[in-house]
mmCIF file of C-alpha atoms and ligand atoms in Angstrom:
data_model
loop_
_atom_site.group_PDB
_atom_site.id
_atom_site.type_symbol
_atom_site.label_atom_id
_atom_site.label_comp_id
_atom_site.label_asym_id
_atom_site.label_seq_id
_atom_site.Cartn_x
_atom_site.Cartn_y
_atom_site.Cartn_z
ATOM 1 C CA MET A 4 20.124 -29.444 -0.020
ATOM 2 C CA LYS A 5 16.408 -28.869 -0.331
ATOM 3 C CA VAL A 6 14.482 -26.151 1.458
ATOM 4 C CA LEU A 7 10.918 -25.379 1.961
ATOM 5 C CA VAL A 8 9.838 -21.601 2.709
ATOM 6 C CA VAL A 9 6.394 -21.156 4.113
ATOM 7 C CA GLU A 10 5.857 -17.491 3.886
ATOM 8 C CA ASP A 11 2.698 -15.392 2.649
ATOM 9 C CA GLU A 12 4.234 -12.016 2.306
ATOM 10 C CA PRO A 13 5.000 -12.127 -1.528
ATOM 11 C CA LYS A 14 8.125 -9.835 -1.318
ATOM 12 C CA LEU A 15 9.876 -11.440 1.369
ATOM 13 C CA ALA A 16 9.026 -14.848 -0.036
ATOM 14 C CA GLU A 17 10.321 -14.175 -3.231
ATOM 15 C CA TYR A 18 13.670 -12.381 -1.525
ATOM 16 C CA LEU A 19 14.024 -15.802 0.458
ATOM 17 C CA ARG A 20 13.833 -17.792 -2.703
ATOM 18 C CA LYS A 21 16.320 -15.753 -4.557
ATOM 19 C CA ALA A 22 18.626 -15.509 -1.601
ATOM 20 C CA LEU A 23 18.549 -19.195 -1.042
ATOM 21 C CA THR A 24 18.800 -20.096 -4.454
ATOM 22 C CA GLN A 25 21.895 -18.048 -5.000
ATOM 23 C CA SER A 26 23.409 -20.080 -2.133
ATOM 24 C CA SER A 27 22.866 -23.326 -4.037
ATOM 25 C CA TYR A 28 19.839 -24.564 -2.218
ATOM 26 C CA VAL A 29 16.847 -26.083 -4.191
ATOM 27 C CA VAL A 30 13.848 -24.301 -3.003
ATOM 28 C CA ASP A 31 10.004 -24.358 -2.827
ATOM 29 C CA VAL A 32 7.915 -21.525 -1.728
ATOM 30 C CA VAL A 33 4.305 -21.849 -0.545
ATOM 31 C CA ALA A 34 2.186 -18.992 0.850
ATOM 32 C CA ASP A 35 -0.040 -20.901 3.421
ATOM 33 C CA GLY A 36 0.209 -23.042 6.276
ATOM 34 C CA LEU A 37 -1.912 -26.028 4.708
ATOM 35 C CA SER A 38 -0.061 -26.032 1.362
ATOM 36 C CA GLY A 39 3.192 -25.936 3.414
ATOM 37 C CA LEU A 40 2.241 -28.984 5.870
ATOM 38 C CA HIS A 41 1.134 -30.856 2.928
ATOM 39 C CA LEU A 42 4.277 -30.589 1.041
ATOM 40 C CA ALA A 43 6.356 -30.933 3.909
ATOM 41 C CA ARG A 44 4.825 -34.383 4.480
ATOM 42 C CA GLU A 45 5.091 -35.189 0.579
ATOM 43 C CA GLN A 46 8.621 -34.268 -0.087
ATOM 44 C CA ALA A 47 12.016 -34.827 1.584
ATOM 45 C CA TYR A 48 13.323 -31.351 2.905
ATOM 46 C CA ASP A 49 16.451 -30.676 4.506
ATOM 47 C CA LEU A 50 15.107 -27.709 6.012
ATOM 48 C CA ILE A 51 11.616 -25.753 6.540
ATOM 49 C CA VAL A 52 11.663 -21.887 7.071
ATOM 50 C CA LEU A 53 8.281 -21.249 8.555
ATOM 51 C CA ASP A 54 6.534 -18.116 9.133
ATOM 52 C CA VAL A 55 4.399 -17.812 12.176
ATOM 53 C CA MET A 56 1.500 -15.672 11.201
ATOM 54 C CA LEU A 57 0.124 -17.559 7.907
ATOM 55 C CA PRO A 58 -3.318 -18.063 6.407
ATOM 56 C CA GLN A 59 -5.484 -21.036 6.843
ATOM 57 C CA LEU A 60 -3.081 -22.686 9.284
ATOM 58 C CA ASP A 61 -0.523 -20.695 11.338
ATOM 59 C CA GLY A 62 3.286 -21.646 11.824
ATOM 60 C CA PHE A 63 2.660 -23.250 15.254
ATOM 61 C CA GLY A 64 -0.139 -25.443 13.887
ATOM 62 C CA VAL A 65 1.934 -26.540 10.888
ATOM 63 C CA LEU A 66 4.891 -27.290 13.498
ATOM 64 C CA SER A 67 2.647 -29.357 15.784
ATOM 65 C CA ALA A 68 1.172 -31.405 12.994
ATOM 66 C CA LEU A 69 4.511 -31.688 11.263
ATOM 67 C CA ARG A 70 6.552 -33.036 14.398
ATOM 68 C CA LYS A 71 4.090 -36.010 14.581
ATOM 69 C CA SER A 72 5.965 -37.386 11.930
ATOM 70 C CA SER A 73 9.167 -35.495 11.129
ATOM 71 C CA HIS A 74 12.138 -34.407 12.752
ATOM 72 C CA VAL A 75 13.293 -32.026 9.781
ATOM 73 C CA PRO A 76 15.074 -28.751 10.979
ATOM 74 C CA VAL A 77 12.434 -26.006 11.156
ATOM 75 C CA LEU A 78 13.643 -21.982 11.451
ATOM 76 C CA MET A 79 10.580 -19.886 12.334
ATOM 77 C CA LEU A 80 10.127 -16.240 11.369
ATOM 78 C CA THR A 81 8.508 -14.178 13.950
ATOM 79 C CA ALA A 82 7.327 -10.833 13.294
ATOM 80 C CA ARG A 83 8.255 -9.535 16.752
ATOM 81 C CA ASP A 84 10.652 -10.446 19.141
ATOM 82 C CA SER A 85 8.067 -11.922 21.556
ATOM 83 C CA ILE A 86 9.254 -14.350 24.235
ATOM 84 C CA GLU A 87 5.862 -16.249 24.062
ATOM 85 C CA ASP A 88 6.141 -16.960 20.572
ATOM 86 C CA ARG A 89 9.713 -18.228 21.261
ATOM 87 C CA VAL A 90 8.495 -20.563 24.016
ATOM 88 C CA LYS A 91 5.567 -21.630 22.098
ATOM 89 C CA GLY A 92 7.525 -22.500 19.000
ATOM 90 C CA LEU A 93 10.240 -24.264 20.957
ATOM 91 C CA GLN A 94 7.834 -26.447 22.912
ATOM 92 C CA ARG A 95 6.309 -27.535 19.435
ATOM 93 C CA GLY A 96 9.684 -28.580 18.240
ATOM 94 C CA ALA A 97 11.217 -25.403 16.310
ATOM 95 C CA ASP A 98 14.906 -25.704 16.148
ATOM 96 C CA ASP A 99 15.708 -21.907 15.739
ATOM 97 C CA TYR A 100 14.146 -18.394 15.449
ATOM 98 C CA LEU A 101 14.634 -15.473 13.462
ATOM 99 C CA VAL A 102 12.933 -12.154 14.189
ATOM 100 C CA LYS A 103 11.768 -9.858 11.195
ATOM 101 C CA PRO A 104 13.172 -7.925 9.527
ATOM 102 C CA PHE A 105 16.475 -9.896 9.425
ATOM 103 C CA ALA A 106 19.663 -9.662 7.437
ATOM 104 C CA LEU A 107 20.192 -12.004 4.717
ATOM 105 C CA SER A 108 23.670 -12.915 6.132
ATOM 106 C CA GLU A 109 21.918 -13.914 9.491
ATOM 107 C CA LEU A 110 19.303 -16.047 7.801
ATOM 108 C CA LEU A 111 21.819 -17.765 5.844
ATOM 109 C CA ALA A 112 24.140 -18.449 8.855
ATOM 110 C CA ARG A 113 21.217 -19.834 10.705
ATOM 111 C CA VAL A 114 20.244 -22.156 7.770
ATOM 112 C CA GLN A 115 23.763 -23.473 7.722
ATOM 113 C CA ALA A 116 23.994 -23.824 11.296
ATOM 114 C CA LEU A 117 20.822 -25.764 11.252
ATOM 115 C CA LEU A 118 21.652 -28.023 8.564
ATOM 116 C CA ARG A 119 24.948 -28.923 10.094
ATOM 117 C CA ARG A 120 23.323 -29.673 13.238
ATOM 118 C CA GLY A 121 21.372 -32.076 11.380
ATOM 119 C CA GLY A 122 24.718 -33.578 10.137
ATOM 120 C CA MET A 123 23.828 -33.337 6.728
ATOM 121 C CA SER A 124 25.807 -30.500 4.953
ATOM 122 C CA ALA A 125 28.641 -31.778 3.021
ATOM 123 C CA SER A 126 28.996 -29.447 0.098
ATOM 124 C CA THR A 127 27.856 -26.089 1.764
ATOM 125 C CA PRO A 128 30.490 -23.786 3.256
ATOM 126 C CA LEU A 129 30.017 -23.693 6.898
ATOM 127 C CA GLU A 130 30.056 -21.004 9.177
ATOM 128 C CA PRO A 131 30.975 -21.431 12.874
ATOM 129 C CA ALA A 132 28.294 -20.535 15.483
ATOM 130 C CA MET A 133 30.549 -18.527 17.347
ATOM 131 C CA LEU A 134 32.237 -15.341 15.738
ATOM 132 C CA VAL A 135 35.244 -14.183 17.650
ATOM 133 C CA LEU A 136 37.358 -10.991 17.330
ATOM 134 C CA ASP A 137 39.668 -10.063 20.250
ATOM 135 C CA ASP A 138 37.819 -10.322 23.365
ATOM 136 C CA LEU A 139 34.586 -9.966 21.495
ATOM 137 C CA GLU A 140 32.344 -12.948 21.312
ATOM 138 C CA VAL A 141 29.010 -13.378 19.239
ATOM 139 C CA ASP A 142 27.063 -16.540 19.587
ATOM 140 C CA LEU A 143 24.897 -16.782 16.522
ATOM 141 C CA ILE A 144 22.594 -19.556 17.814
ATOM 142 C CA ARG A 145 21.867 -17.935 21.170
ATOM 143 C CA ARG A 146 22.133 -14.579 19.864
ATOM 144 C CA ARG A 147 24.303 -13.291 22.547
ATOM 145 C CA ALA A 148 27.282 -10.981 22.482
ATOM 146 C CA THR A 149 29.825 -10.522 25.084
ATOM 147 C CA ARG A 150 33.029 -8.551 25.535
ATOM 148 C CA GLY A 151 35.531 -9.467 27.941
ATOM 149 C CA GLY A 152 33.048 -11.878 29.356
ATOM 150 C CA GLN A 153 30.483 -9.196 29.844
ATOM 151 C CA ARG A 154 26.971 -9.529 28.175
ATOM 152 C CA LEU A 155 26.469 -6.646 25.826
ATOM 153 C CA ASP A 156 22.721 -5.620 26.003
ATOM 154 C CA LEU A 157 21.834 -5.094 22.098
ATOM 155 C CA THR A 158 18.683 -4.745 20.440
ATOM 156 C CA ALA A 159 17.760 -7.090 17.361
ATOM 157 C CA LYS A 160 19.132 -4.407 15.050
ATOM 158 C CA GLU A 161 22.347 -3.855 16.753
ATOM 159 C CA PHE A 162 22.921 -7.404 17.019
ATOM 160 C CA THR A 163 22.318 -7.923 13.324
ATOM 161 C CA LEU A 164 24.566 -4.903 12.545
ATOM 162 C CA LEU A 165 27.413 -6.283 14.956
ATOM 163 C CA THR A 166 27.215 -9.592 13.252
ATOM 164 C CA LEU A 167 27.475 -8.248 9.636
ATOM 165 C CA LEU A 168 30.520 -5.968 10.640
ATOM 166 C CA LEU A 169 32.176 -9.093 12.502
ATOM 167 C CA ARG A 170 31.741 -11.367 9.470
ATOM 168 C CA ARG A 171 33.275 -8.940 7.359
ATOM 169 C CA ARG A 172 35.861 -7.601 9.884
ATOM 170 C CA GLY A 173 38.498 -5.783 8.292
ATOM 171 C CA GLU A 174 36.320 -4.529 5.433
ATOM 172 C CA VAL A 175 34.930 -1.017 5.211
ATOM 173 C CA LEU A 176 31.370 -1.212 4.824
ATOM 174 C CA SER A 177 29.507 1.850 3.451
ATOM 175 C CA ARG A 178 26.439 3.144 5.189
ATOM 176 C CA THR A 179 24.621 2.098 1.926
ATOM 177 C CA VAL A 180 25.678 -1.526 2.375
ATOM 178 C CA LEU A 181 24.719 -1.480 5.886
ATOM 179 C CA ALA A 182 21.284 -0.019 5.244
ATOM 180 C CA GLU A 183 20.491 -2.699 2.767
ATOM 181 C CA GLN A 184 21.736 -5.446 4.632
ATOM 182 C CA VAL A 185 20.556 -4.646 8.083
ATOM 183 C CA TRP A 186 17.612 -2.544 7.415
ATOM 184 C CA ASP A 187 16.126 -4.974 4.690
ATOM 185 C CA MET A 188 15.160 -4.567 1.123
ATOM 186 C CA ASN A 189 11.572 -3.607 2.065
ATOM 187 C CA PHE A 190 12.394 -0.272 3.240
ATOM 188 C CA ASP A 191 14.100 2.959 1.635
ATOM 189 C CA SER A 192 17.259 3.188 3.507
ATOM 190 C CA ASN A 193 17.908 5.842 5.522
ATOM 191 C CA ILE A 194 21.445 6.710 6.129
ATOM 192 C CA ASN A 195 20.614 8.873 9.327
ATOM 193 C CA VAL A 196 19.219 5.615 10.951
ATOM 194 C CA VAL A 197 22.591 3.727 10.179
ATOM 195 C CA GLU A 198 24.614 6.589 11.738
ATOM 196 C CA VAL A 199 22.355 6.505 14.916
ATOM 197 C CA ALA A 200 22.285 2.751 15.296
ATOM 198 C CA VAL A 201 26.400 2.591 14.737
ATOM 199 C CA ARG A 202 26.540 5.139 17.436
ATOM 200 C CA ARG A 203 24.605 3.023 19.858
ATOM 201 C CA LEU A 204 26.495 0.076 19.018
ATOM 202 C CA ARG A 205 29.575 1.702 19.494
ATOM 203 C CA ALA A 206 28.828 2.987 22.954
ATOM 204 C CA LYS A 207 27.560 -0.580 24.210
ATOM 205 C CA LEU A 208 30.592 -2.148 22.370
ATOM 206 C CA ASP A 209 33.790 0.168 22.911
ATOM 207 C CA GLN A 210 32.712 2.752 25.644
ATOM 208 C CA ALA A 211 33.769 0.731 28.413
ATOM 209 C CA PHE A 212 37.030 -0.688 26.787
ATOM 210 C CA ASP A 213 40.370 0.799 26.204
ATOM 211 C CA ARG A 214 40.837 -0.900 23.075
ATOM 212 C CA LYS A 215 38.379 0.172 20.549
ATOM 213 C CA LEU A 216 36.885 -2.314 17.741
ATOM 214 C CA LEU A 217 34.534 -0.408 15.880
ATOM 215 C CA HIS A 218 36.149 2.517 13.725
ATOM 216 C CA THR A 219 34.780 5.112 11.478
ATOM 217 C CA VAL A 220 36.674 5.519 8.141
ATOM 218 C CA ARG A 221 35.815 9.209 7.024
ATOM 219 C CA GLY A 222 33.785 9.455 3.835
ATOM 220 C CA MET A 223 33.548 5.577 3.484
ATOM 221 C CA GLY A 224 31.976 3.843 6.101
ATOM 222 C CA TYR A 225 32.714 1.551 9.157
ATOM 223 C CA VAL A 226 35.093 -1.198 9.842
ATOM 224 C CA LEU A 227 35.227 -3.619 12.715
ATOM 225 C CA GLU A 228 38.848 -4.613 13.319
ATOM 226 C CA ARG A 229 41.499 -4.879 16.124
ATOM 227 C CA ARG A 230 44.022 -2.065 15.862
ATOM 228 C CA ASP A 231 47.088 -2.367 17.698
ATOM 229 C CA GLU A 232 48.187 1.391 18.546
HETATM 230 CA CA1 CA B 323 3.054 -13.813 7.659
#
C-alpha cells in the first residue's frame, strides 16, 4: 500500500511518515501542493493524505486538479472544524476528513477505512467503521457517537478520547498515555487537561444512564468497559 502525504508542517509530516511506515505503508512526503499534484499524477498511490493549507497550491486546488484524472482516495486534513471547508472539500471529491490535531489511532482508522472502501486492502488488518460497547455506538466515518440511540454531543477532542478508550476497552489507560495520544505530540502534556476532558466526556456519556461505562482506576487512569454489578 502506497500513501502520499502532502503536508507542509515539518513536525506533523515527519510524524505521519513514521506512523504510516510503522503500519507497513510505503510513504512519500512532500511539503507543497504543486509537488503533491505532480507526484500524485506520476505515481500510483493507494491513498493521499492532503493538508488544506499548503504553499503554492492549496489542498482544494490539488484535489480539483487531481479529480480530473484520478479516483484515488483522498483524506483531507483541516486545521479547524469548519463546515465550509468540509463542504468545499467534499464537493471537490475528498473522501474523508480529519481535523487537526488528531490522534494517531484516528488517522490510521480513517486510512484503513478508505483503503477498504476502495476495495484494495488485502494485507492490512482492518478495523470496523463502527465501534460498539453495550448500548454505546461510535461511527468512525461520520464521527458520531450515540448511547441508547441518543446522539452524544461531543467536541472533537472528546470524540477522539472516547474512540481511543473504546478501541482499547477493558484496558486501563494512564493520563500520560491519553495526553500523548489525544493531545498530540506537539504539545506538552498537561495532566489537568486530561482530567477535565474525561470529566466532561463522562458527564455526556454516563450521566443520563444507570449503567456507567467510563471508570476511574485510582492511581492508574481510566478504563471504558461494561461492568455488571
Ligand atoms: Ca498546512
